[in-house]
Amino acid sequence: MGKMRTQSVRWRAAAVLASVLLVGGVAACGNSDTGGGGSKDDGKITMGFSQVGAESGWRTANTTSIKESATAAGIELKFDDAQQKQENQIKAIRNYIQQKVDVIAFSPVVESGWDTVLKEAKDAGIPVILTDRSVDSADKSLYKTFLGSDFVKEGRLAGEWLVEQKKTASGPVNIVELQGNTGAAPANDRKKGFGEAIAANPNLKIIASQPGDFTRAGGKQVMEQFLKANKQIDVLFAHNDDMGLGALEAITAAGKVPGKDITIITVDAVKDGMQALADGKFNFIAECSPLLGPQLMDLAKKVKAGETVPARIETEETTFTTEQAKEALPNRKY
Ligand code: AHR
């Protein structure tokens, strides 16, 4: 009888030990599933971030926002500048996977061609957050969320403003368009939104449209070509402030008055763009906010903790006329 009791006590002790080990094992699996591929669980979050480049004032402000917010949130940031090249971004993401960071975040230079590397991150158990720009992957499980602007809306707001300005035009209104880099979400979407909006007035016609790569140099160079090839240009729609600012130089050099001879509409609302608008050289800006850092760090913490986050988080934005730019300029942070 005594022997049997001893055996039963031993059996129960073994069962308790087994269940402790099992629970521990499940918890460990849970960590690597939800908490990313980080090798050590010391409570610290390491984020690998692949930035598009340094092509514009907007991008500089965005990089500053991300770096400052990571420091403020106590997140260790590994940062890479891809110099507007998709292959550099893919390389950076693969490095982050190898380094077993906790979260990968990136702003994709173009929309297509990400499935393979995103699948590699998913297989390694590392969550991915898209910020600023999205990808066109059909498999939405390849990333946790997309934080950024509605670029179609920005283009539409720009187009709707023009439709209103030109509602009494009796003849053709010739528009030239400076696009962002080919294949980029903001270039595709702003073109789409603007095109849809101006379709409301058949007098409004895009007579030339080319990429200026979101840079001042690109904007200047392409605007020079537009001015040489087209006798009458009434409106310039530039997909960002920097290209618009570059175009100003070309327009002035051609002996025309920006903002008067040619109506200029841009997107972003960085300080230099707002100054041009306040000075009457630009006529309208649809805002695109680069201050995504704080929300991104917050999302990284939630994702690492295994919390469910919304699949899409849209940035709040507005538009500016000359009068509104004059008012907003003194407090503009970027
Ligand atoms: O993706 C955001 C866009 O990229 C900004 O409008 C532009 O300035 C930047 O280069």
mmCIF file of C-alpha atoms and ligand atoms in Angstrom:
data_model
loop_
_atom_site.group_PDB
_atom_site.id
_atom_site.type_symbol
_atom_site.label_atom_id
_atom_site.label_comp_id
_atom_site.label_asym_id
_atom_site.label_seq_id
_atom_site.Cartn_x
_atom_site.Cartn_y
_atom_site.Cartn_z
ATOM 1 C CA MET A 1 0.000 0.000 0.000
ATOM 2 C CA GLY A 2 2.840 2.397 1.073
ATOM 3 C CA LYS A 3 4.768 1.469 -2.102
ATOM 4 C CA MET A 4 1.728 2.259 -4.257
ATOM 5 C CA ARG A 5 1.286 5.713 -2.621
ATOM 6 C CA THR A 6 4.975 6.539 -3.246
ATOM 7 C CA GLN A 7 4.594 5.543 -6.910
ATOM 8 C CA SER A 8 1.466 7.668 -7.309
ATOM 9 C CA VAL A 9 3.201 10.701 -5.724
ATOM 10 C CA ARG A 10 6.135 10.247 -8.132
ATOM 11 C CA TRP A 11 3.759 9.970 -11.081
ATOM 12 C CA ARG A 12 1.945 13.186 -10.117
ATOM 13 C CA ALA A 13 5.236 15.026 -9.700
ATOM 14 C CA ALA A 14 6.317 13.885 -13.163
ATOM 15 C CA ALA A 15 2.976 15.016 -14.628
ATOM 16 C CA VAL A 16 3.320 18.470 -13.016
ATOM 17 C CA LEU A 17 6.895 18.800 -14.347
ATOM 18 C CA ALA A 18 5.763 17.755 -17.827
ATOM 19 C CA SER A 19 2.944 20.298 -17.868
ATOM 20 C CA VAL A 20 5.309 23.068 -16.659
ATOM 21 C CA LEU A 21 7.700 22.213 -19.499
ATOM 22 C CA LEU A 22 4.816 22.118 -21.987
ATOM 23 C CA VAL A 23 3.445 25.524 -20.943
ATOM 24 C CA GLY A 24 6.956 26.958 -21.093
ATOM 25 C CA GLY A 25 7.410 25.515 -24.552
ATOM 26 C CA VAL A 26 4.136 26.952 -25.839
ATOM 27 C CA ALA A 27 4.976 30.344 -24.363
ATOM 28 C CA ALA A 28 8.354 30.275 -26.099
ATOM 29 C CA CYS A 29 6.675 29.395 -29.419
ATOM 30 C CA GLY A 30 4.184 32.222 -28.826
ATOM 31 C CA ASN A 31 7.047 34.681 -28.429
ATOM 32 C CA SER A 32 8.672 33.813 -31.686
ATOM 33 C CA ASP A 33 5.309 33.805 -33.503
ATOM 34 C CA THR A 34 4.054 37.163 -32.407
ATOM 35 C CA GLY A 35 7.087 38.840 -31.033
ATOM 36 C CA GLY A 36 9.220 38.674 -34.144
ATOM 37 C CA GLY A 37 12.420 36.801 -34.817
ATOM 38 C CA GLY A 38 14.547 38.604 -32.226
ATOM 39 C CA SER A 39 17.026 36.081 -30.800
ATOM 40 C CA LYS A 40 16.962 37.411 -27.237
ATOM 41 C CA ASP A 41 13.835 38.400 -25.351
ATOM 42 C CA ASP A 42 15.248 41.156 -23.145
ATOM 43 C CA GLY A 43 12.166 43.381 -23.586
ATOM 44 C CA LYS A 44 14.080 45.666 -25.958
ATOM 45 C CA ILE A 45 12.782 46.107 -29.496
ATOM 46 C CA THR A 46 15.136 46.259 -32.442
ATOM 47 C CA MET A 47 13.681 47.672 -35.655
ATOM 48 C CA GLY A 48 15.293 47.334 -39.070
ATOM 49 C CA PHE A 49 14.179 50.255 -41.257
ATOM 50 C CA SER A 50 14.807 50.568 -44.981
ATOM 51 C CA GLN A 51 14.284 54.125 -46.211
ATOM 52 C CA VAL A 52 13.646 55.017 -49.877
ATOM 53 C CA GLY A 53 16.465 57.564 -50.068
ATOM 54 C CA ALA A 54 17.044 61.271 -49.482
ATOM 55 C CA GLU A 55 15.404 62.564 -52.640
ATOM 56 C CA SER A 56 13.267 65.355 -51.187
ATOM 57 C CA GLY A 57 12.608 67.699 -48.272
ATOM 58 C CA TRP A 58 9.707 65.417 -47.376
ATOM 59 C CA ARG A 59 12.022 62.406 -47.154
ATOM 60 C CA THR A 60 14.507 64.258 -44.942
ATOM 61 C CA ALA A 61 11.696 65.226 -42.559
ATOM 62 C CA ASN A 62 10.420 61.630 -42.573
ATOM 63 C CA THR A 63 13.866 60.217 -41.730
ATOM 64 C CA THR A 64 14.261 62.715 -38.878
ATOM 65 C CA SER A 65 10.817 61.805 -37.539
ATOM 66 C CA ILE A 66 11.641 58.080 -37.573
ATOM 67 C CA LYS A 67 15.055 58.465 -35.932
ATOM 68 C CA GLU A 68 13.831 60.838 -33.218
ATOM 69 C CA SER A 69 10.748 58.739 -32.454
ATOM 70 C CA ALA A 70 12.783 55.536 -32.160
ATOM 71 C CA THR A 71 15.052 57.202 -29.583
ATOM 72 C CA ALA A 72 12.061 58.588 -27.678
ATOM 73 C CA ALA A 73 10.360 55.159 -27.656
ATOM 74 C CA GLY A 74 13.512 53.314 -26.533
ATOM 75 C CA ILE A 75 13.576 51.285 -29.754
ATOM 76 C CA GLU A 76 16.963 50.352 -31.203
ATOM 77 C CA LEU A 77 16.897 51.441 -34.853
ATOM 78 C CA LYS A 78 18.967 49.923 -37.628
ATOM 79 C CA PHE A 79 18.617 52.342 -40.552
ATOM 80 C CA ASP A 80 19.470 51.934 -44.221
ATOM 81 C CA ASP A 81 19.161 54.472 -47.062
ATOM 82 C CA ALA A 82 18.367 52.598 -50.302
ATOM 83 C CA GLN A 83 19.180 55.519 -52.611
ATOM 84 C CA GLN A 84 15.942 55.030 -54.548
ATOM 85 C CA LYS A 85 16.908 51.457 -55.593
ATOM 86 C CA GLN A 86 14.675 48.451 -54.969
ATOM 87 C CA GLU A 87 17.622 46.018 -54.990
ATOM 88 C CA ASN A 88 19.201 47.963 -52.106
ATOM 89 C CA GLN A 89 15.975 47.691 -50.123
ATOM 90 C CA ILE A 90 15.725 43.939 -50.706
ATOM 91 C CA LYS A 91 19.355 43.552 -49.592
ATOM 92 C CA ALA A 92 18.724 45.600 -46.435
ATOM 93 C CA ILE A 93 15.609 43.572 -45.559
ATOM 94 C CA ARG A 94 17.560 40.306 -46.001
ATOM 95 C CA ASN A 95 20.276 41.654 -43.683
ATOM 96 C CA TYR A 96 17.659 42.503 -41.073
ATOM 97 C CA ILE A 97 16.249 38.966 -41.323
ATOM 98 C CA GLN A 98 19.740 37.527 -40.792
ATOM 99 C CA GLN A 99 20.285 39.811 -37.815
ATOM 100 C CA LYS A 100 16.991 38.545 -36.334
ATOM 101 C CA VAL A 101 15.566 42.022 -35.651
ATOM 102 C CA ASP A 102 12.193 42.126 -33.889
ATOM 103 C CA VAL A 103 10.356 44.211 -36.495
ATOM 104 C CA ILE A 104 11.109 45.281 -40.062
ATOM 105 C CA ALA A 105 9.629 48.529 -41.357
ATOM 106 C CA PHE A 106 10.111 50.030 -44.781
ATOM 107 C CA SER A 107 8.842 52.531 -47.297
ATOM 108 C CA PRO A 108 8.905 50.712 -50.657
ATOM 109 C CA VAL A 109 10.516 52.672 -53.479
ATOM 110 C CA VAL A 110 8.176 50.978 -55.993
ATOM 111 C CA GLU A 111 4.911 49.079 -55.525
ATOM 112 C CA SER A 112 5.706 45.733 -57.188
ATOM 113 C CA GLY A 113 8.157 42.896 -56.679
ATOM 114 C CA TRP A 114 8.178 42.384 -52.905
ATOM 115 C CA ASP A 115 6.490 39.001 -52.425
ATOM 116 C CA THR A 116 9.655 36.862 -52.228
ATOM 117 C CA VAL A 117 11.480 38.924 -49.627
ATOM 118 C CA LEU A 118 8.309 39.534 -47.605
ATOM 119 C CA LYS A 119 7.734 35.775 -47.537
ATOM 120 C CA GLU A 120 11.288 35.291 -46.267
ATOM 121 C CA ALA A 121 10.556 37.685 -43.383
ATOM 122 C CA LYS A 122 7.276 35.927 -42.627
ATOM 123 C CA ASP A 123 8.963 32.491 -42.632
ATOM 124 C CA ALA A 124 11.559 33.860 -40.184
ATOM 125 C CA GLY A 125 8.727 35.023 -37.891
ATOM 126 C CA ILE A 126 9.626 38.712 -38.265
ATOM 127 C CA PRO A 127 6.619 41.049 -38.612
ATOM 128 C CA VAL A 128 6.763 43.722 -41.321
ATOM 129 C CA ILE A 129 5.183 47.180 -41.163
ATOM 130 C CA LEU A 130 4.778 49.242 -44.348
ATOM 131 C CA THR A 131 5.106 52.952 -43.830
ATOM 132 C CA ASP A 132 4.511 55.901 -46.183
ATOM 133 C CA ARG A 133 4.146 53.749 -49.324
ATOM 134 C CA SER A 134 2.421 50.419 -49.875
ATOM 135 C CA VAL A 135 3.071 47.347 -52.039
ATOM 136 C CA ASP A 136 0.731 45.668 -54.535
ATOM 137 C CA SER A 137 1.117 42.135 -53.078
ATOM 138 C CA ALA A 138 -2.119 40.139 -53.261
ATOM 139 C CA ASP A 139 -1.181 38.269 -50.076
ATOM 140 C CA LYS A 140 -1.972 40.771 -47.315
ATOM 141 C CA SER A 141 -0.642 38.374 -44.651
ATOM 142 C CA LEU A 142 2.894 39.308 -45.759
ATOM 143 C CA TYR A 143 2.743 42.492 -43.693
ATOM 144 C CA LYS A 144 0.970 43.525 -40.496
ATOM 145 C CA THR A 145 -0.208 46.990 -41.430
ATOM 146 C CA PHE A 146 0.266 49.958 -43.752
ATOM 147 C CA LEU A 147 0.665 53.389 -42.162
ATOM 148 C CA GLY A 148 0.589 56.323 -44.589
ATOM 149 C CA SER A 149 -1.291 58.805 -46.746
ATOM 150 C CA ASP A 150 -4.066 58.282 -49.261
ATOM 151 C CA PHE A 151 -2.147 59.346 -52.383
ATOM 152 C CA VAL A 152 -5.166 59.011 -54.683
ATOM 153 C CA LYS A 153 -7.009 61.473 -52.459
ATOM 154 C CA GLU A 154 -4.091 63.932 -52.613
ATOM 155 C CA GLY A 155 -4.170 63.857 -56.424
ATOM 156 C CA ARG A 156 -7.940 64.194 -56.410
ATOM 157 C CA LEU A 157 -7.870 67.223 -54.083
ATOM 158 C CA ALA A 158 -5.311 68.875 -56.379
ATOM 159 C CA GLY A 159 -7.497 68.158 -59.430
ATOM 160 C CA GLU A 160 -10.714 69.326 -57.769
ATOM 161 C CA TRP A 161 -9.112 72.641 -56.842
ATOM 162 C CA LEU A 162 -8.084 73.141 -60.476
ATOM 163 C CA VAL A 163 -11.545 72.245 -61.766
ATOM 164 C CA GLU A 164 -13.005 74.934 -59.492
ATOM 165 C CA GLN A 165 -10.412 77.548 -60.581
ATOM 166 C CA LYS A 166 -11.006 76.880 -64.267
ATOM 167 C CA LYS A 167 -14.764 76.417 -64.211
ATOM 168 C CA THR A 168 -15.328 79.460 -66.453
ATOM 169 C CA ALA A 169 -12.581 78.559 -68.955
ATOM 170 C CA SER A 170 -14.074 78.568 -72.438
ATOM 171 C CA GLY A 171 -11.061 77.085 -74.272
ATOM 172 C CA PRO A 172 -8.442 74.393 -73.647
ATOM 173 C CA VAL A 173 -6.351 74.529 -70.459
ATOM 174 C CA ASN A 174 -2.973 72.898 -71.127
ATOM 175 C CA ILE A 175 -1.552 70.972 -68.177
ATOM 176 C CA VAL A 176 1.909 69.447 -67.803
ATOM 177 C CA GLU A 177 2.570 66.853 -65.120
ATOM 178 C CA LEU A 178 5.808 66.053 -63.276
ATOM 179 C CA GLN A 179 5.479 62.512 -61.961
ATOM 180 C CA GLY A 180 7.386 60.889 -59.118
ATOM 181 C CA ASN A 181 9.709 57.957 -59.839
ATOM 182 C CA THR A 182 8.215 55.341 -62.149
ATOM 183 C CA GLY A 183 6.334 52.583 -60.334
ATOM 184 C CA ALA A 184 6.162 54.391 -56.963
ATOM 185 C CA ALA A 185 2.789 54.304 -55.214
ATOM 186 C CA PRO A 186 2.568 58.123 -54.842
ATOM 187 C CA ALA A 187 3.373 58.585 -58.543
ATOM 188 C CA ASN A 188 0.772 56.032 -59.671
ATOM 189 C CA ASP A 189 -1.900 57.171 -57.227
ATOM 190 C CA ARG A 190 -1.518 60.941 -57.506
ATOM 191 C CA LYS A 191 -1.680 60.644 -61.287
ATOM 192 C CA LYS A 192 -4.834 58.563 -60.979
ATOM 193 C CA GLY A 193 -6.600 60.879 -58.499
ATOM 194 C CA PHE A 194 -5.721 64.031 -60.432
ATOM 195 C CA GLY A 195 -6.763 62.500 -63.774
ATOM 196 C CA GLU A 196 -10.109 61.360 -62.388
ATOM 197 C CA ALA A 197 -10.853 64.785 -60.900
ATOM 198 C CA ILE A 198 -10.027 66.869 -63.986
ATOM 199 C CA ALA A 199 -12.151 64.572 -66.158
ATOM 200 C CA ALA A 200 -15.057 66.676 -64.835
ATOM 201 C CA ASN A 201 -14.070 69.434 -67.285
ATOM 202 C CA PRO A 202 -13.151 68.379 -70.832
ATOM 203 C CA ASN A 203 -11.274 71.673 -71.322
ATOM 204 C CA LEU A 204 -8.604 70.483 -68.884
ATOM 205 C CA LYS A 205 -6.016 68.457 -70.825
ATOM 206 C CA ILE A 206 -2.724 66.875 -69.754
ATOM 207 C CA ILE A 207 -0.518 67.616 -72.776
ATOM 208 C CA ALA A 208 2.726 66.164 -71.330
ATOM 209 C CA SER A 209 3.533 63.912 -68.359
ATOM 210 C CA GLN A 210 6.971 62.603 -67.375
ATOM 211 C CA PRO A 211 8.861 61.382 -64.285
ATOM 212 C CA GLY A 212 11.078 63.886 -62.460
ATOM 213 C CA ASP A 213 11.908 61.318 -59.757
ATOM 214 C CA PHE A 214 10.674 63.499 -56.869
ATOM 215 C CA THR A 215 13.899 65.591 -57.010
ATOM 216 C CA ARG A 216 14.521 69.298 -57.649
ATOM 217 C CA ALA A 217 17.080 68.490 -60.364
ATOM 218 C CA GLY A 218 14.597 66.138 -62.056
ATOM 219 C CA GLY A 219 11.804 68.727 -61.866
ATOM 220 C CA LYS A 220 13.988 71.438 -63.390
ATOM 221 C CA GLN A 221 15.292 69.263 -66.199
ATOM 222 C CA VAL A 222 11.915 67.872 -67.267
ATOM 223 C CA MET A 223 10.219 71.283 -67.004
ATOM 224 C CA GLU A 224 12.887 72.699 -69.348
ATOM 225 C CA GLN A 225 11.945 70.014 -71.874
ATOM 226 C CA PHE A 226 8.229 70.714 -71.434
ATOM 227 C CA LEU A 227 8.785 74.438 -72.024
ATOM 228 C CA LYS A 228 10.825 73.787 -75.163
ATOM 229 C CA ALA A 229 8.311 71.341 -76.614
ATOM 230 C CA ASN A 230 5.067 73.155 -75.752
ATOM 231 C CA LYS A 231 4.218 76.715 -76.730
ATOM 232 C CA GLN A 232 1.317 77.157 -74.339
ATOM 233 C CA ILE A 233 1.519 75.695 -70.821
ATOM 234 C CA ASP A 234 -1.212 76.951 -68.474
ATOM 235 C CA VAL A 235 -0.822 74.628 -65.487
ATOM 236 C CA LEU A 236 1.889 72.497 -63.868
ATOM 237 C CA PHE A 237 0.892 69.626 -61.586
ATOM 238 C CA ALA A 238 4.029 68.382 -59.772
ATOM 239 C CA HIS A 239 3.734 65.224 -57.660
ATOM 240 C CA ASN A 240 5.831 66.876 -54.930
ATOM 241 C CA ASP A 241 7.129 70.264 -53.777
ATOM 242 C CA ASP A 242 10.745 69.551 -54.706
ATOM 243 C CA MET A 243 9.985 68.947 -58.384
ATOM 244 C CA GLY A 244 7.802 72.077 -58.337
ATOM 245 C CA LEU A 245 10.674 74.067 -56.819
ATOM 246 C CA GLY A 246 13.068 72.787 -59.496
ATOM 247 C CA ALA A 247 10.493 73.678 -62.169
ATOM 248 C CA LEU A 248 10.323 77.259 -60.829
ATOM 249 C CA GLU A 249 13.913 77.786 -61.978
ATOM 250 C CA ALA A 250 13.129 76.511 -65.480
ATOM 251 C CA ILE A 251 9.984 78.649 -65.728
ATOM 252 C CA THR A 252 11.758 81.813 -64.600
ATOM 253 C CA ALA A 253 14.675 81.120 -66.958
ATOM 254 C CA ALA A 254 12.144 80.820 -69.811
ATOM 255 C CA GLY A 255 10.958 84.371 -69.011
ATOM 256 C CA LYS A 256 7.622 83.323 -67.515
ATOM 257 C CA VAL A 257 6.174 84.257 -64.130
ATOM 258 C CA PRO A 258 5.466 81.189 -61.957
ATOM 259 C CA GLY A 259 2.091 81.312 -60.235
ATOM 260 C CA LYS A 260 0.775 83.798 -62.814
ATOM 261 C CA ASP A 261 1.675 82.733 -66.360
ATOM 262 C CA ILE A 262 1.635 79.131 -65.186
ATOM 263 C CA THR A 263 -0.581 77.946 -62.313
ATOM 264 C CA ILE A 264 1.436 75.585 -60.124
ATOM 265 C CA ILE A 265 -0.065 72.804 -57.985
ATOM 266 C CA THR A 266 2.092 70.483 -55.892
ATOM 267 C CA VAL A 267 1.887 67.898 -53.088
ATOM 268 C CA ASP A 268 3.681 67.712 -49.674
ATOM 269 C CA ALA A 269 3.654 71.166 -47.991
ATOM 270 C CA VAL A 270 7.253 71.147 -46.738
ATOM 271 C CA LYS A 271 8.593 74.528 -45.586
ATOM 272 C CA ASP A 272 10.191 75.513 -48.930
ATOM 273 C CA GLY A 273 7.037 74.583 -50.784
ATOM 274 C CA MET A 274 4.891 76.529 -48.330
ATOM 275 C CA GLN A 275 7.198 79.540 -48.738
ATOM 276 C CA ALA A 276 6.775 79.373 -52.523
ATOM 277 C CA LEU A 277 3.003 79.197 -52.010
ATOM 278 C CA ALA A 278 3.024 82.126 -49.562
ATOM 279 C CA ASP A 279 5.094 84.109 -52.120
ATOM 280 C CA GLY A 280 2.545 83.414 -54.853
ATOM 281 C CA LYS A 281 4.932 81.258 -56.941
ATOM 282 C CA PHE A 282 2.901 78.130 -56.217
ATOM 283 C CA ASN A 283 -0.917 78.328 -56.215
ATOM 284 C CA PHE A 284 -2.086 75.253 -54.275
ATOM 285 C CA ILE A 285 -0.596 72.383 -52.250
ATOM 286 C CA ALA A 286 -2.205 69.117 -51.168
ATOM 287 C CA GLU A 287 -0.523 68.112 -47.920
ATOM 288 C CA CYS A 288 1.313 64.816 -47.386
ATOM 289 C CA SER A 289 2.601 64.448 -43.838
ATOM 290 C CA PRO A 290 6.073 62.934 -43.266
ATOM 291 C CA LEU A 291 5.706 62.858 -39.476
ATOM 292 C CA LEU A 292 5.027 59.136 -39.270
ATOM 293 C CA GLY A 293 7.644 58.227 -36.639
ATOM 294 C CA PRO A 294 5.567 58.288 -33.418
ATOM 295 C CA GLN A 295 2.756 56.134 -34.871
ATOM 296 C CA LEU A 296 5.277 53.738 -36.393
ATOM 297 C CA MET A 297 7.037 53.132 -33.068
ATOM 298 C CA ASP A 298 3.701 52.642 -31.345
ATOM 299 C CA LEU A 299 2.728 50.042 -33.942
ATOM 300 C CA ALA A 300 6.077 48.275 -33.581
ATOM 301 C CA LYS A 301 5.480 47.889 -29.839
ATOM 302 C CA LYS A 302 1.966 46.537 -30.388
ATOM 303 C CA VAL A 303 3.046 44.107 -33.072
ATOM 304 C CA LYS A 304 5.939 42.842 -30.936
ATOM 305 C CA ALA A 305 3.504 42.337 -28.036
ATOM 306 C CA GLY A 306 1.318 40.213 -30.287
ATOM 307 C CA GLU A 307 -1.540 42.727 -30.344
ATOM 308 C CA THR A 308 -3.771 42.964 -33.400
ATOM 309 C CA VAL A 309 -3.346 46.256 -35.240
ATOM 310 C CA PRO A 310 -5.594 47.745 -37.980
ATOM 311 C CA ALA A 311 -4.589 46.648 -41.474
ATOM 312 C CA ARG A 312 -4.580 50.261 -42.702
ATOM 313 C CA ILE A 313 -3.860 53.480 -40.816
ATOM 314 C CA GLU A 314 -4.394 56.630 -42.840
ATOM 315 C CA THR A 315 -2.530 59.862 -42.124
ATOM 316 C CA GLU A 316 -4.598 62.984 -41.493
ATOM 317 C CA GLU A 317 -3.929 65.728 -44.025
ATOM 318 C CA THR A 318 -5.229 69.019 -45.389
ATOM 319 C CA THR A 319 -4.712 71.412 -48.324
ATOM 320 C CA PHE A 320 -3.243 74.917 -48.551
ATOM 321 C CA THR A 321 -3.965 78.052 -50.566
ATOM 322 C CA THR A 322 -1.635 81.078 -50.503
ATOM 323 C CA GLU A 323 -3.493 82.695 -47.604
ATOM 324 C CA GLN A 324 -3.493 79.467 -45.585
ATOM 325 C CA ALA A 325 0.235 78.970 -46.247
ATOM 326 C CA LYS A 326 1.008 82.460 -44.942
ATOM 327 C CA GLU A 327 -0.847 81.604 -41.739
ATOM 328 C CA ALA A 328 0.674 78.151 -41.284
ATOM 329 C CA LEU A 329 4.297 78.975 -42.174
ATOM 330 C CA PRO A 330 5.486 80.412 -38.839
ATOM 331 C CA ASN A 331 4.616 77.134 -37.069
ATOM 332 C CA ARG A 332 5.696 74.751 -39.823
ATOM 333 C CA LYS A 333 8.157 72.268 -38.326
ATOM 334 C CA TYR A 334 9.654 70.792 -41.515
HETATM 335 O O1 AHR B 1 6.142 58.830 -50.585
HETATM 336 C C1 AHR B 1 6.015 60.158 -50.288
HETATM 337 C C2 AHR B 1 6.622 60.990 -51.371
HETATM 338 O O2 AHR B 1 7.984 60.640 -51.528
HETATM 339 C C3 AHR B 1 6.647 62.477 -51.128
HETATM 340 O O3 AHR B 1 5.538 63.133 -51.634
HETATM 341 C C4 AHR B 1 7.848 62.887 -51.904
HETATM 342 O O4 AHR B 1 8.285 64.187 -51.643
HETATM 343 C C5 AHR B 1 8.772 61.814 -51.519
HETATM 344 O O5 AHR B 1 9.927 61.746 -52.223
#
